mmCIF file with all atom_site columns, C-alpha atoms in Angstrom:
data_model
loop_
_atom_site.group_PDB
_atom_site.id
_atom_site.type_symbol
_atom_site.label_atom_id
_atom_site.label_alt_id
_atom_site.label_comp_id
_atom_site.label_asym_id
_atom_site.label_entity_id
_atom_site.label_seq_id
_atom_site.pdbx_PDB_ins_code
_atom_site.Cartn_x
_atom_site.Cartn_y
_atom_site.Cartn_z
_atom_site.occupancy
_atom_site.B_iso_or_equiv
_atom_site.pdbx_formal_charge
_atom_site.auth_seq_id
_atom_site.auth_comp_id
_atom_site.auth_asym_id
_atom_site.auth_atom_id
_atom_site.pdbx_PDB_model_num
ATOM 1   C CA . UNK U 1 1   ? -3.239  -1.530  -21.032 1.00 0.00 ? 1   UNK U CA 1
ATOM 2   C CA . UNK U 1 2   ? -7.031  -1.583  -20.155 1.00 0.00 ? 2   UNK U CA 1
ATOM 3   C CA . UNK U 1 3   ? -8.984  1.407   -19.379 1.00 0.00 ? 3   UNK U CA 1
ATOM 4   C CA . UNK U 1 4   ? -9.240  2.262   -15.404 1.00 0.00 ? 4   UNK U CA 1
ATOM 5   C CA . UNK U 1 5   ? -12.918 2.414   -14.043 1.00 0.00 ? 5   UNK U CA 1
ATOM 6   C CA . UNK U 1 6   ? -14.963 4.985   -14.942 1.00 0.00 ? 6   UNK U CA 1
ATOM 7   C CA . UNK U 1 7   ? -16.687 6.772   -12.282 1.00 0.00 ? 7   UNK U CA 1
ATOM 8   C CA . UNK U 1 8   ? -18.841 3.708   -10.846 1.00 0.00 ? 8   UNK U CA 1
ATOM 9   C CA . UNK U 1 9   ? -19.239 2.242   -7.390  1.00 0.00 ? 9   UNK U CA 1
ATOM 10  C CA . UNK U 1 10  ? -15.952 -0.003  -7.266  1.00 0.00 ? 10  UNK U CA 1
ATOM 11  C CA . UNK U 1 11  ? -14.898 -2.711  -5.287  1.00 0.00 ? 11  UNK U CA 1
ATOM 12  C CA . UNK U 1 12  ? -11.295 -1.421  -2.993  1.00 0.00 ? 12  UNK U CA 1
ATOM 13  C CA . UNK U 1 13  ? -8.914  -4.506  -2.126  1.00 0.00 ? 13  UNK U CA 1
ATOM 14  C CA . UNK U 1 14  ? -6.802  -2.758  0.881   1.00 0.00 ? 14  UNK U CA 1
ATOM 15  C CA . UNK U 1 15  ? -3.369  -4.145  1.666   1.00 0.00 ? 15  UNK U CA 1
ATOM 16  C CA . UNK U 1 16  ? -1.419  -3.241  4.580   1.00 0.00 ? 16  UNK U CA 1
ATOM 17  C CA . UNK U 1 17  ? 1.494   -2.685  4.865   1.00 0.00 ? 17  UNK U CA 1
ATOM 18  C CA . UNK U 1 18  ? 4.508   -4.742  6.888   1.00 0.00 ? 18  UNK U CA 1
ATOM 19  C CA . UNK U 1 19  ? 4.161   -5.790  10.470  1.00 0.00 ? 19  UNK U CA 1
ATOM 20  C CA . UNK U 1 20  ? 0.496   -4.857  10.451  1.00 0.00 ? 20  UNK U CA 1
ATOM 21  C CA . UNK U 1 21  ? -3.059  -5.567  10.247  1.00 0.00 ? 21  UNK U CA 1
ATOM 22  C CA . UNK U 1 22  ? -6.376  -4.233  8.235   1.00 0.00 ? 22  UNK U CA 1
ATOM 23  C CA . UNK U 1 23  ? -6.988  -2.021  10.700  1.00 0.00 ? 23  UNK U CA 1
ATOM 24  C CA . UNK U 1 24  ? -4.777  0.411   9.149   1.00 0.00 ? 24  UNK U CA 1
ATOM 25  C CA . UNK U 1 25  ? -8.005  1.145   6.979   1.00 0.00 ? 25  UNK U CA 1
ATOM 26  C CA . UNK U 1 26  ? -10.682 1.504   9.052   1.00 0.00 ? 26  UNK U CA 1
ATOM 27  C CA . UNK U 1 27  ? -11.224 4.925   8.598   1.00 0.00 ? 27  UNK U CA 1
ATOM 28  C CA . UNK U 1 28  ? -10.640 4.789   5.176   1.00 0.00 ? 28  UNK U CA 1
ATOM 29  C CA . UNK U 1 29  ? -13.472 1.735   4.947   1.00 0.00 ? 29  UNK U CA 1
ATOM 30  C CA . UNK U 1 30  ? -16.184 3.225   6.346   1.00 0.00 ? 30  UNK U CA 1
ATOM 31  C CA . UNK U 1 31  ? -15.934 6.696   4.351   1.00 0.00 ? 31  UNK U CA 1
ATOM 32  C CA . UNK U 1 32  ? -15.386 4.228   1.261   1.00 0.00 ? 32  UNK U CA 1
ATOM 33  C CA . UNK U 1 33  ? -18.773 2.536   2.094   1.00 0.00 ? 33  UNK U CA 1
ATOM 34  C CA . UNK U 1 34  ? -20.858 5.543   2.584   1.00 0.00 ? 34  UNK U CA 1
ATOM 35  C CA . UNK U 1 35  ? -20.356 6.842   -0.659  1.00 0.00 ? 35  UNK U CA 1
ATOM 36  C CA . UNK U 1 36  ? -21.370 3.293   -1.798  1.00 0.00 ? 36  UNK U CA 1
ATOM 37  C CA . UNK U 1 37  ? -18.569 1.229   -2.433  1.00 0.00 ? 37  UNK U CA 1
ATOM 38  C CA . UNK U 1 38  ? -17.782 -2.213  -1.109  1.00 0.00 ? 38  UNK U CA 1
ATOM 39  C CA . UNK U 1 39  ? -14.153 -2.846  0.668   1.00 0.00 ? 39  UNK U CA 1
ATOM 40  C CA . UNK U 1 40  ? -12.205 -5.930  1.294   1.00 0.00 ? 40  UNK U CA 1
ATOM 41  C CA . UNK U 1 41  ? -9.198  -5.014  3.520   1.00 0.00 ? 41  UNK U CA 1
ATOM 42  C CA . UNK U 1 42  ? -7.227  -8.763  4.496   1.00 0.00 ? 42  UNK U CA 1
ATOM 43  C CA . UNK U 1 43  ? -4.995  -9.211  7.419   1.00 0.00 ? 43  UNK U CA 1
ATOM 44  C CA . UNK U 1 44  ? -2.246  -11.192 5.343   1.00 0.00 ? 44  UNK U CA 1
ATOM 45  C CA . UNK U 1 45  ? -1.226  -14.159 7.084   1.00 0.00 ? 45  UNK U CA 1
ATOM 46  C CA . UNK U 1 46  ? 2.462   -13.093 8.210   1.00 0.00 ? 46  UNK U CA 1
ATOM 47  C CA . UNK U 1 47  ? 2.474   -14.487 11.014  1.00 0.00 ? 47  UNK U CA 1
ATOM 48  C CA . UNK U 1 48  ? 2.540   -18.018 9.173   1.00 0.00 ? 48  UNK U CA 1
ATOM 49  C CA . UNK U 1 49  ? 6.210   -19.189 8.990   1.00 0.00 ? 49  UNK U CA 1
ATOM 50  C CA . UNK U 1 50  ? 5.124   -21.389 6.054   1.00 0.00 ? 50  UNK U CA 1
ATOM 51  C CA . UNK U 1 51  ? 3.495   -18.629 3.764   1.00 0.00 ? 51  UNK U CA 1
ATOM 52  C CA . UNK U 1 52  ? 5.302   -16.377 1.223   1.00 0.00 ? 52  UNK U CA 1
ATOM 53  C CA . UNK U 1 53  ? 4.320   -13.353 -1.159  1.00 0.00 ? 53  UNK U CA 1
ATOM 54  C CA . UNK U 1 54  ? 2.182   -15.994 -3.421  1.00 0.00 ? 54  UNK U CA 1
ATOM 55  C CA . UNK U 1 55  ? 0.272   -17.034 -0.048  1.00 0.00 ? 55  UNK U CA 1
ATOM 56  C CA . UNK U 1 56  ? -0.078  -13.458 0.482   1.00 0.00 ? 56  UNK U CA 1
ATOM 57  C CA . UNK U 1 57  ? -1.418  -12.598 -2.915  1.00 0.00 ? 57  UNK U CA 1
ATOM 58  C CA . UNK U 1 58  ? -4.149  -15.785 -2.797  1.00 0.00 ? 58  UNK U CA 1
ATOM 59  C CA . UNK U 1 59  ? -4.965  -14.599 0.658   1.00 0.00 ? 59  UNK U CA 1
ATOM 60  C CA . UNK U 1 60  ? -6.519  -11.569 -1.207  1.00 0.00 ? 60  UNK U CA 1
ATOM 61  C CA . UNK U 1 61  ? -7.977  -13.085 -3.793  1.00 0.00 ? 61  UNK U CA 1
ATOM 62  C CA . UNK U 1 62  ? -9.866  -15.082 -1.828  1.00 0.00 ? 62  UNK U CA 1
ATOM 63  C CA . UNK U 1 63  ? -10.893 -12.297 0.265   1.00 0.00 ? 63  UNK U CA 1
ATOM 64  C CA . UNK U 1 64  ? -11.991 -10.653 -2.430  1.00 0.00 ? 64  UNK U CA 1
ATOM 65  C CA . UNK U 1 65  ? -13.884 -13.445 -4.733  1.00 0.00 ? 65  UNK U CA 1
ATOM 66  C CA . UNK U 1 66  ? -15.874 -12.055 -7.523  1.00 0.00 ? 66  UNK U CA 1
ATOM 67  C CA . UNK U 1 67  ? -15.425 -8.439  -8.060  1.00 0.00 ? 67  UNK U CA 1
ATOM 68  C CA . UNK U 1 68  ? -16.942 -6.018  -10.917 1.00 0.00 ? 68  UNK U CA 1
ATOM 69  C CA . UNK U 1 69  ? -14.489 -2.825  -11.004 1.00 0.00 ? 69  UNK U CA 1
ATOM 70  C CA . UNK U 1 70  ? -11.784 -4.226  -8.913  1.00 0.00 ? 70  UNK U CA 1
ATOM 71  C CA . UNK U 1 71  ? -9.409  -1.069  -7.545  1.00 0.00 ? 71  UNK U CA 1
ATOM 72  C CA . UNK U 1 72  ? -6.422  -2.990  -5.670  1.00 0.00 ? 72  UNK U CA 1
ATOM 73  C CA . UNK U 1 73  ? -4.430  -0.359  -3.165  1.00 0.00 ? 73  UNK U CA 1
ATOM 74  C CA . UNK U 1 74  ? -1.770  -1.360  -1.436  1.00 0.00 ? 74  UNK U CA 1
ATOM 75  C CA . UNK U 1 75  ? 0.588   0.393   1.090   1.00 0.00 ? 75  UNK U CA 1
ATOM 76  C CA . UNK U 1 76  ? 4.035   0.557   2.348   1.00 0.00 ? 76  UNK U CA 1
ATOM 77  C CA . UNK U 1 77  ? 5.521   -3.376  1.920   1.00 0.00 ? 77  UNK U CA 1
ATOM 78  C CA . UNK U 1 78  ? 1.881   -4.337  0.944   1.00 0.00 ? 78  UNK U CA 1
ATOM 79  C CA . UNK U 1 79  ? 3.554   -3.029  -2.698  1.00 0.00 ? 79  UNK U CA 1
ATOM 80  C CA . UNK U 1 80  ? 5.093   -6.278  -2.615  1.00 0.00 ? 80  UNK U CA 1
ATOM 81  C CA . UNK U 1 81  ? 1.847   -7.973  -2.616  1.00 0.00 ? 81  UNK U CA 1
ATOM 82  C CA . UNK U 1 82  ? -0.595  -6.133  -4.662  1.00 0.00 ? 82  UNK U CA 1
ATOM 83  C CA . UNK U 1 83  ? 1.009   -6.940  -7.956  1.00 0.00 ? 83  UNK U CA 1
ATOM 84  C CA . UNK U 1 84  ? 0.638   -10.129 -7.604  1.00 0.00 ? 84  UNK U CA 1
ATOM 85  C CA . UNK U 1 85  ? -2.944  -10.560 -7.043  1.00 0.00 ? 85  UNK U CA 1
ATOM 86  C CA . UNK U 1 86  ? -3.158  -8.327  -10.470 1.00 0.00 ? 86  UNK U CA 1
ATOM 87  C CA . UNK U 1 87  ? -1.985  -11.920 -11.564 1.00 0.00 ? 87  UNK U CA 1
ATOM 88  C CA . UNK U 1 88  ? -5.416  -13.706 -9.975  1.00 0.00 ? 88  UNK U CA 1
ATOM 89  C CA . UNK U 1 89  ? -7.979  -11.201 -10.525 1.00 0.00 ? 89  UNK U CA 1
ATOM 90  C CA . UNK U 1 90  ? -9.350  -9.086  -13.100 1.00 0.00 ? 90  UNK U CA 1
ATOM 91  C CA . UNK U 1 91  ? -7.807  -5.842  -11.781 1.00 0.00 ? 91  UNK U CA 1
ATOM 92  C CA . UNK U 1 92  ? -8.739  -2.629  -13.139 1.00 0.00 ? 92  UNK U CA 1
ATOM 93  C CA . UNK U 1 93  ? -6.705  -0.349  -11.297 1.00 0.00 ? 93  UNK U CA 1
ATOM 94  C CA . UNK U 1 94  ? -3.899  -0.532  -9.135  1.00 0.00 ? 94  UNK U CA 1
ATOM 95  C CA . UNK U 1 95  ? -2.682  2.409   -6.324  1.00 0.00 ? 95  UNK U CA 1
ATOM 96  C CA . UNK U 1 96  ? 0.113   2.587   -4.632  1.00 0.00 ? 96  UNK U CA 1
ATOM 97  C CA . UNK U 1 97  ? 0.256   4.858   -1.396  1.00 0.00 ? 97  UNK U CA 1
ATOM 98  C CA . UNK U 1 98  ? 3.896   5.842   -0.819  1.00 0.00 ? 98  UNK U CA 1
ATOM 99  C CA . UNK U 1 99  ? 4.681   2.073   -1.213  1.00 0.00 ? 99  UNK U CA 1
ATOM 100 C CA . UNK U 1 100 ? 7.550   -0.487  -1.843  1.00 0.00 ? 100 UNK U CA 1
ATOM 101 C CA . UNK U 1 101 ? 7.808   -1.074  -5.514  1.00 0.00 ? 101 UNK U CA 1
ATOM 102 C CA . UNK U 1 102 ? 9.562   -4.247  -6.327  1.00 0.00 ? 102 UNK U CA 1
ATOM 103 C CA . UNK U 1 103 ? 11.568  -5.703  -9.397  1.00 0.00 ? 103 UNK U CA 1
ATOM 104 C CA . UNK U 1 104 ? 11.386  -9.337  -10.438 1.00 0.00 ? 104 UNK U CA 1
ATOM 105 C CA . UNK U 1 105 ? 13.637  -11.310 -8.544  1.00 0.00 ? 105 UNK U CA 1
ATOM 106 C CA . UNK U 1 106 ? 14.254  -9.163  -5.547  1.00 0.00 ? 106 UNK U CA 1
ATOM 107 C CA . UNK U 1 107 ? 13.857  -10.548 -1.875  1.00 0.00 ? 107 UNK U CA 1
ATOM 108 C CA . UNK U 1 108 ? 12.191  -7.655  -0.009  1.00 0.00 ? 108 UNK U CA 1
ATOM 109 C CA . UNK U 1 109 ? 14.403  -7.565  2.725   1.00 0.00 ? 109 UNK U CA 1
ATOM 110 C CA . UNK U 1 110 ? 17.193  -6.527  -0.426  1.00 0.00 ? 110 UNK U CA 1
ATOM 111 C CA . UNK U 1 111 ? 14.841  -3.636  -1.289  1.00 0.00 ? 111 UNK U CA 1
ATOM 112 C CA . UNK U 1 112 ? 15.854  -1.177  0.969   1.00 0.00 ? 112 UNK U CA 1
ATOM 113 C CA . UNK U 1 113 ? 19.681  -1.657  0.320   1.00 0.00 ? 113 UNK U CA 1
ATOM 114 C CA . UNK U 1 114 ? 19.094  -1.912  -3.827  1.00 0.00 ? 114 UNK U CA 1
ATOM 115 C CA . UNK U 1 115 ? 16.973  1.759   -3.196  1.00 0.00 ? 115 UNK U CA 1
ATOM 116 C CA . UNK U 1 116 ? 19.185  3.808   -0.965  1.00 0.00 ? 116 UNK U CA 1
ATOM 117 C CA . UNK U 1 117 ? 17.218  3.919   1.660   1.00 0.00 ? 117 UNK U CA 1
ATOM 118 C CA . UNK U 1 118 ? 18.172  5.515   4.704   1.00 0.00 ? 118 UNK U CA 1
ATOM 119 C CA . UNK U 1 119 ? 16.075  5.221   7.904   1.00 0.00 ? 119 UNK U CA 1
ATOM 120 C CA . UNK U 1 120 ? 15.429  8.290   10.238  1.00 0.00 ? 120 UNK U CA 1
ATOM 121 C CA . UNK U 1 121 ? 17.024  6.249   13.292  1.00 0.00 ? 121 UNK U CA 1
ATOM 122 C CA . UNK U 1 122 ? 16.453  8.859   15.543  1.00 0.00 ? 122 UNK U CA 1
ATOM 123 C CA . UNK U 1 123 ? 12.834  8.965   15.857  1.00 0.00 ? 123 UNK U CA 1
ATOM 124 C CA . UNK U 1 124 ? 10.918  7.274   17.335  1.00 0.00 ? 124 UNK U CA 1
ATOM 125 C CA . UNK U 1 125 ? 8.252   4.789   15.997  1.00 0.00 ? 125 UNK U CA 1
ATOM 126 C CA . UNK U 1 126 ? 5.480   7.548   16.071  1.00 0.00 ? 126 UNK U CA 1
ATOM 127 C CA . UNK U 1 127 ? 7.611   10.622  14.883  1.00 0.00 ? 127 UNK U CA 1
ATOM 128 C CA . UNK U 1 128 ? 8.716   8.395   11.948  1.00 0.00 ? 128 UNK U CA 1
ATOM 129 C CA . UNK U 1 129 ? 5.738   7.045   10.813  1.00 0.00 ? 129 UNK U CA 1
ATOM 130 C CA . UNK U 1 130 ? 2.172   8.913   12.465  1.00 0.00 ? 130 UNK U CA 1
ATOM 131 C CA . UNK U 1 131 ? 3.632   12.455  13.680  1.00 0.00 ? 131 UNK U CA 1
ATOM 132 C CA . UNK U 1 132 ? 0.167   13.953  12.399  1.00 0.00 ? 132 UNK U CA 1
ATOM 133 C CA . UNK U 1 133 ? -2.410  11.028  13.374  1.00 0.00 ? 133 UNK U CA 1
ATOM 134 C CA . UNK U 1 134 ? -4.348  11.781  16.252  1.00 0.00 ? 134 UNK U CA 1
ATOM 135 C CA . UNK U 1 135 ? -2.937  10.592  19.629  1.00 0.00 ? 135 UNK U CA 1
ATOM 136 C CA . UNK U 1 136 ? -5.696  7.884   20.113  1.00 0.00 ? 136 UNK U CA 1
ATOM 137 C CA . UNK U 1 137 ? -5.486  6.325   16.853  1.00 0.00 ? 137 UNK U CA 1
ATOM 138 C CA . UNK U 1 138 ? -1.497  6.288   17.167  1.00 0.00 ? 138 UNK U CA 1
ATOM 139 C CA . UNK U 1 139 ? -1.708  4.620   20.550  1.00 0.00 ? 139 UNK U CA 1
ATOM 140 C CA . UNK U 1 140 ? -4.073  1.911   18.877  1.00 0.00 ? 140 UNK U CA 1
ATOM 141 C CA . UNK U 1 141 ? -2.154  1.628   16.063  1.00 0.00 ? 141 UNK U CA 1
ATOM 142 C CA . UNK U 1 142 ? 0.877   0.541   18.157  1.00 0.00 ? 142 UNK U CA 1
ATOM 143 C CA . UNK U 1 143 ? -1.121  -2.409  19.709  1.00 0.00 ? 143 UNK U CA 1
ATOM 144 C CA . UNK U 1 144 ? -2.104  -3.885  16.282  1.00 0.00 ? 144 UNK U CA 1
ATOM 145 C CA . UNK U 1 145 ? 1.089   -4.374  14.934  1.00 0.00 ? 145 UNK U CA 1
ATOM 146 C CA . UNK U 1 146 ? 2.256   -8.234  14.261  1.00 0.00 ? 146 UNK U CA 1
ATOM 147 C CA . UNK U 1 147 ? 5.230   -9.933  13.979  1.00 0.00 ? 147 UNK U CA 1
ATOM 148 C CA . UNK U 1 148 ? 6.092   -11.059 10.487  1.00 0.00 ? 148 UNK U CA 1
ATOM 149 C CA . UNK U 1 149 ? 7.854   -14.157 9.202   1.00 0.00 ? 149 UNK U CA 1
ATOM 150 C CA . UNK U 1 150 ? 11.000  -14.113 7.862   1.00 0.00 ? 150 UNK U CA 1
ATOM 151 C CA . UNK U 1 151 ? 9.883   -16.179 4.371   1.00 0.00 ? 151 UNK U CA 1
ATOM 152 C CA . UNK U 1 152 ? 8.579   -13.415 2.640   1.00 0.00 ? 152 UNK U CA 1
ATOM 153 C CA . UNK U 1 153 ? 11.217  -11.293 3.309   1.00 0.00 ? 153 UNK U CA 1
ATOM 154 C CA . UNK U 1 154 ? 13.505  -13.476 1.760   1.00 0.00 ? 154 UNK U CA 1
ATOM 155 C CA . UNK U 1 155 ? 12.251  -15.256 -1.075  1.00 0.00 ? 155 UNK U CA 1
ATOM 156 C CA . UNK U 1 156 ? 12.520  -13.065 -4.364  1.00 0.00 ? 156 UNK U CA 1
ATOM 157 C CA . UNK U 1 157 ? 9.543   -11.660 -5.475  1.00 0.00 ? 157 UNK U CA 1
ATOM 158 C CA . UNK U 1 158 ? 7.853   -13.530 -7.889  1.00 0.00 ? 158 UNK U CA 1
ATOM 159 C CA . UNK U 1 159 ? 6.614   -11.337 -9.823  1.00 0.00 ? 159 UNK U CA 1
ATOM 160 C CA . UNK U 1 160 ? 7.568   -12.110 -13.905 1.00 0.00 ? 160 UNK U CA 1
ATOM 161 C CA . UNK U 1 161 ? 6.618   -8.221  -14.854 1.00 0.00 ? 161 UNK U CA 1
ATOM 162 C CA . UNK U 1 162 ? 4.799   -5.246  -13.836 1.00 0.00 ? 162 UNK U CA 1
ATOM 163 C CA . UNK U 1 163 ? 1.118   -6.391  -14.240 1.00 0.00 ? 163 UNK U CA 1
ATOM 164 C CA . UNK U 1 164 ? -0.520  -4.928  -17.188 1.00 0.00 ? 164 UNK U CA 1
ATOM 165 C CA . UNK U 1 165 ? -2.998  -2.542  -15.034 1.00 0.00 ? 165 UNK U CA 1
ATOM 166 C CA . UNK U 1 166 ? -3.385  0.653   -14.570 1.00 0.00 ? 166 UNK U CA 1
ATOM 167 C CA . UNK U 1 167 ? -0.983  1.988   -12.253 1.00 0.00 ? 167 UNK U CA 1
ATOM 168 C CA . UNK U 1 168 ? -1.139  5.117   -9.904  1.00 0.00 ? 168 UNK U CA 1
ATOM 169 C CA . UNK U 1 169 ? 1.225   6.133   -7.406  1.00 0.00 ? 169 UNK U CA 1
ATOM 170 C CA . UNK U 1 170 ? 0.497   8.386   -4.519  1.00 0.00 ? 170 UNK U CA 1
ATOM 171 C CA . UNK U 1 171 ? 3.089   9.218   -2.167  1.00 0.00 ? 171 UNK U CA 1
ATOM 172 C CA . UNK U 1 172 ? 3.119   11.413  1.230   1.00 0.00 ? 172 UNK U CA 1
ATOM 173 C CA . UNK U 1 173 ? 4.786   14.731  1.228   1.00 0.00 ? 173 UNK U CA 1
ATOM 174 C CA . UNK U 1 174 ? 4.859   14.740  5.143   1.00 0.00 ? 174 UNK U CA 1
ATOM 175 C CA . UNK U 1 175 ? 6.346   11.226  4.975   1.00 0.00 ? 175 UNK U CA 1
ATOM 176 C CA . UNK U 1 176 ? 9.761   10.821  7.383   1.00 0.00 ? 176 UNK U CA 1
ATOM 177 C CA . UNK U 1 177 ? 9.694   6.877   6.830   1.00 0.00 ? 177 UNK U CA 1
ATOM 178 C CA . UNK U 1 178 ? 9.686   6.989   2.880   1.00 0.00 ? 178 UNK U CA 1
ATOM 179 C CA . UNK U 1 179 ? 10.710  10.726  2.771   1.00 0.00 ? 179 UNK U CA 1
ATOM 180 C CA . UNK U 1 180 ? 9.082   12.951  -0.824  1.00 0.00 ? 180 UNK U CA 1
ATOM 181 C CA . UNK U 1 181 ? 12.396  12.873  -2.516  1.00 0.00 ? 181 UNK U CA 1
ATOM 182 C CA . UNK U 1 182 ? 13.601  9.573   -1.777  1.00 0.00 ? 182 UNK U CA 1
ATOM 183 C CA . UNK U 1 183 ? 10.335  8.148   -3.083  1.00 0.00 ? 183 UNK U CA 1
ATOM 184 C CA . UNK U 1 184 ? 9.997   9.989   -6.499  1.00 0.00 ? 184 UNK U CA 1
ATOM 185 C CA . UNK U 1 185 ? 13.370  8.796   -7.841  1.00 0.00 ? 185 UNK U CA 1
ATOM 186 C CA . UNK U 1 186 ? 12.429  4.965   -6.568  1.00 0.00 ? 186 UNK U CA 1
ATOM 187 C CA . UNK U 1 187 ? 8.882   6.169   -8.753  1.00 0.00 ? 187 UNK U CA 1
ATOM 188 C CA . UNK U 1 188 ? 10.966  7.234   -11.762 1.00 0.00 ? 188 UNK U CA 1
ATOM 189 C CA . UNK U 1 189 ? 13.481  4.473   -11.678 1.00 0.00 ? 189 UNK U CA 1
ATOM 190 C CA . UNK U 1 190 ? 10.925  1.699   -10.999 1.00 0.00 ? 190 UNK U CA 1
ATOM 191 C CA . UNK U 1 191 ? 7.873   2.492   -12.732 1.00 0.00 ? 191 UNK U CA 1
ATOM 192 C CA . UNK U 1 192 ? 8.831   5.436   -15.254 1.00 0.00 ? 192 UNK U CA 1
ATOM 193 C CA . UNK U 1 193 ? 6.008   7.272   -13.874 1.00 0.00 ? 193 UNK U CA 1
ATOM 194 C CA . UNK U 1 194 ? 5.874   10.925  -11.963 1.00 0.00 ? 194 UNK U CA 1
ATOM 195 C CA . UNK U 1 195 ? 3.847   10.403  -8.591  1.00 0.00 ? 195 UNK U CA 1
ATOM 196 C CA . UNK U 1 196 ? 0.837   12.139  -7.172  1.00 0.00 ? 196 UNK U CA 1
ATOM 197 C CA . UNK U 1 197 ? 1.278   14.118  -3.953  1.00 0.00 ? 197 UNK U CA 1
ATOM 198 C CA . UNK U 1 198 ? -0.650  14.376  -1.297  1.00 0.00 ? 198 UNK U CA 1
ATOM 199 C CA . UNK U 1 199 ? 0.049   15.912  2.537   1.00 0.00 ? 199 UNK U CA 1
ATOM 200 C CA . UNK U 1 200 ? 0.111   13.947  5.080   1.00 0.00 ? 200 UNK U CA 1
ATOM 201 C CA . UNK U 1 201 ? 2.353   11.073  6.842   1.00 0.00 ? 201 UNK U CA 1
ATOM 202 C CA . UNK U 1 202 ? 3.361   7.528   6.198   1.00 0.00 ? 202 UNK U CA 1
ATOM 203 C CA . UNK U 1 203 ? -0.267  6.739   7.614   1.00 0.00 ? 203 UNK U CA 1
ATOM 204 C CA . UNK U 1 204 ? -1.769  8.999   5.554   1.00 0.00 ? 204 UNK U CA 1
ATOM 205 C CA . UNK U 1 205 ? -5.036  6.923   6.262   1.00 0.00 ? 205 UNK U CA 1
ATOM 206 C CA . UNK U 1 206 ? -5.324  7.289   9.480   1.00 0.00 ? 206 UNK U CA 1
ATOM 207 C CA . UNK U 1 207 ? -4.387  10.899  9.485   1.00 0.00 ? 207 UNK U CA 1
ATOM 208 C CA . UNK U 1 208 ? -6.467  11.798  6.257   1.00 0.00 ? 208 UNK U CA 1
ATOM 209 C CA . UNK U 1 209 ? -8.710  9.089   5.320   1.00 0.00 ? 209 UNK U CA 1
ATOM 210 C CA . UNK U 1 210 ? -11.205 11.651  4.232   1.00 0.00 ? 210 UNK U CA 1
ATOM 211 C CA . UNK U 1 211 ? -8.959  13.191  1.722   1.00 0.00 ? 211 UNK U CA 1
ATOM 212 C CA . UNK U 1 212 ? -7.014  9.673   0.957   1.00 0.00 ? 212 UNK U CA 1
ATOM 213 C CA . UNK U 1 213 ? -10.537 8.573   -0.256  1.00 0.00 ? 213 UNK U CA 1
ATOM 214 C CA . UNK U 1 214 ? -11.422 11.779  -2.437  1.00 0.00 ? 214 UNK U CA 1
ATOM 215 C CA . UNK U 1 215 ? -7.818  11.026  -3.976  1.00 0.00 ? 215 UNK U CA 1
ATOM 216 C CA . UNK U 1 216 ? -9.133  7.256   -5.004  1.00 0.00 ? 216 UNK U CA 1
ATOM 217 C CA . UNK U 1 217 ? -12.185 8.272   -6.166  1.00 0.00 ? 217 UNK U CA 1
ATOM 218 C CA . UNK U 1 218 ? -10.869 10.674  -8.207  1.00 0.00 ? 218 UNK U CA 1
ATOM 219 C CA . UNK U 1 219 ? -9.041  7.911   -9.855  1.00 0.00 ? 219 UNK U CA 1
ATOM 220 C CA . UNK U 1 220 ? -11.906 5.970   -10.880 1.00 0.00 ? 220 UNK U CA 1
ATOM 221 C CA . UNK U 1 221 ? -12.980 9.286   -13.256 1.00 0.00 ? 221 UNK U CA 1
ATOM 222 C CA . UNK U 1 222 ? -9.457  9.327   -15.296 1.00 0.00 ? 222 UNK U CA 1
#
C-alpha cells in the first residue's frame, strides 16, 4: 500500500453521510482552512432518481479535480461512496468516521440486516444522532436533510475490492446510532483493523469539529 501524507497541507474530500448535505462539515471546513488546507465537501446528488453509488463517486471527483495529497473522509453511508472515488483519484488516505463499511456486492439498504444492526427506536432523531451538538446547530441540521433515492440503496455496491489506500477508521464512543461496540466488530470483521476512538456523537463534527480536525491532522504525520 502507498505511504499516507506526511505532515503537509492536504487537500480533505468530505462526504456526508445519508439523507444529507455538505453542511454537515462546515465547522469542520473552516478550522481545516485556517490551518491551511483546502476542502472540497460535495452535496451528492441523491435526490436524482437516475444516479447510483458510481454517480456518487464521479460527483466527487469532479468536485475535487486535481489534488496533490488527497485525504478522502467520509461519514456514516458516505462509507459507501468514498471507496469508490479511491478508484478515480490518486488517494492518499482514506478516513472513515464511525461509517458504513461495505463488501463487494452488497446493496446498502442489505447492510444493516448483513451487520446486526439494531436501531435505538425509541429516541428521537436528535437523542439518536446529535444528543451533544449544540441546540442551534441541531435545529439547523434538521432543516438540511434531503430525501434520497431509492437507486443507490439498492444496487450492490460496486466496489471490486477494498481500494489499495491507506485506511483509518475513527468511530464515536458517544455514538447511540452506530453504538462503540456494535461498530468495532463491523471494524474487525470488515476491514481487519482495530478503530480509533474518539468522544463524541454520531455528528461528531458538529459537536467537535475542533478535535475531529486535530484527529485528521494527526493522520497526515503517521
Amino acid at each position: 500500500m502507498s505511504e499516507a501524507p506526511q505532515g503537509r497541507p492536504a487537500t480533505f474530500a468530505l462526504i456526508h453521510g445519508g439523507g444529507s448535505s455538505a453542511w454537515d462539515w462546515h465547522l469542520v471546513e473552516a478550522e481545516l482552512r485556517a490551518r491551511g488546507h483546502r476542502t472540497v465537501a460535495v452535496d451528492l446528488p441523491i435526490e436524482d432518481e437516475s444516479a447510483g453509488l458510481a454517480e456518487y463517486a464521479d460527483a466527487v471527483a469532479r468536485a475535487v479535480g486535481e489534488a496533490d495529497e488527497l485525504v478522502v473522509v467520509a461519514h456514516s453511508w458516505g462509507g459507501f461512496v468514498a471507496p469508490l472515488v479511491c478508484d478515480r483519484l490518486p488517494v492518499k488516505l482514506l478516513v472513515l468516521v464511525t461509517a458504513m463499511i461495505p463488501v463487494p456486492g452488497e446493496p446498502p439498504g442489505e447492510w444493516w440486516a448483513n451487520t446486526g444492526h439494531r436501531s435505538a427506536e425509541d429516541l428521537d432523531t436528535i437523542a439518536q444522532f446529535m444528543h451533544d451538538v449544540p441546540a442551534e446547530l441541531a435545529a439547523e441540521e434538521l432543516t438540511r436533510g434531503r430525501p434520497q433515492a431509492e437507486k443507490s440503496s439498492v444496487e450492490p455496491w460496486p466496489g471490486a475490492a477494498w481500494p489499495d489506500v491507506p485506511t483509518k477508521f475513527l468511530l464515536c464512543r458517544d455514538d447511540r446510532f452506530f453504538p462503540p461496540e456494535f461498530m468495532r466488530r463491523v471494524v474487525r470483521e470488515r476491514l481487519g483493523v482495530v478503530p480509533d476512538e474518539i468522544g463524541g456523537s454520531h455528528m461528531v463534527m458538529l459537536s467537535r469539529p475542533k478535535e475531529l480536525v486535530e484527529r485528521l491532522e494527526a493522520y497526515l504525520t503517521v
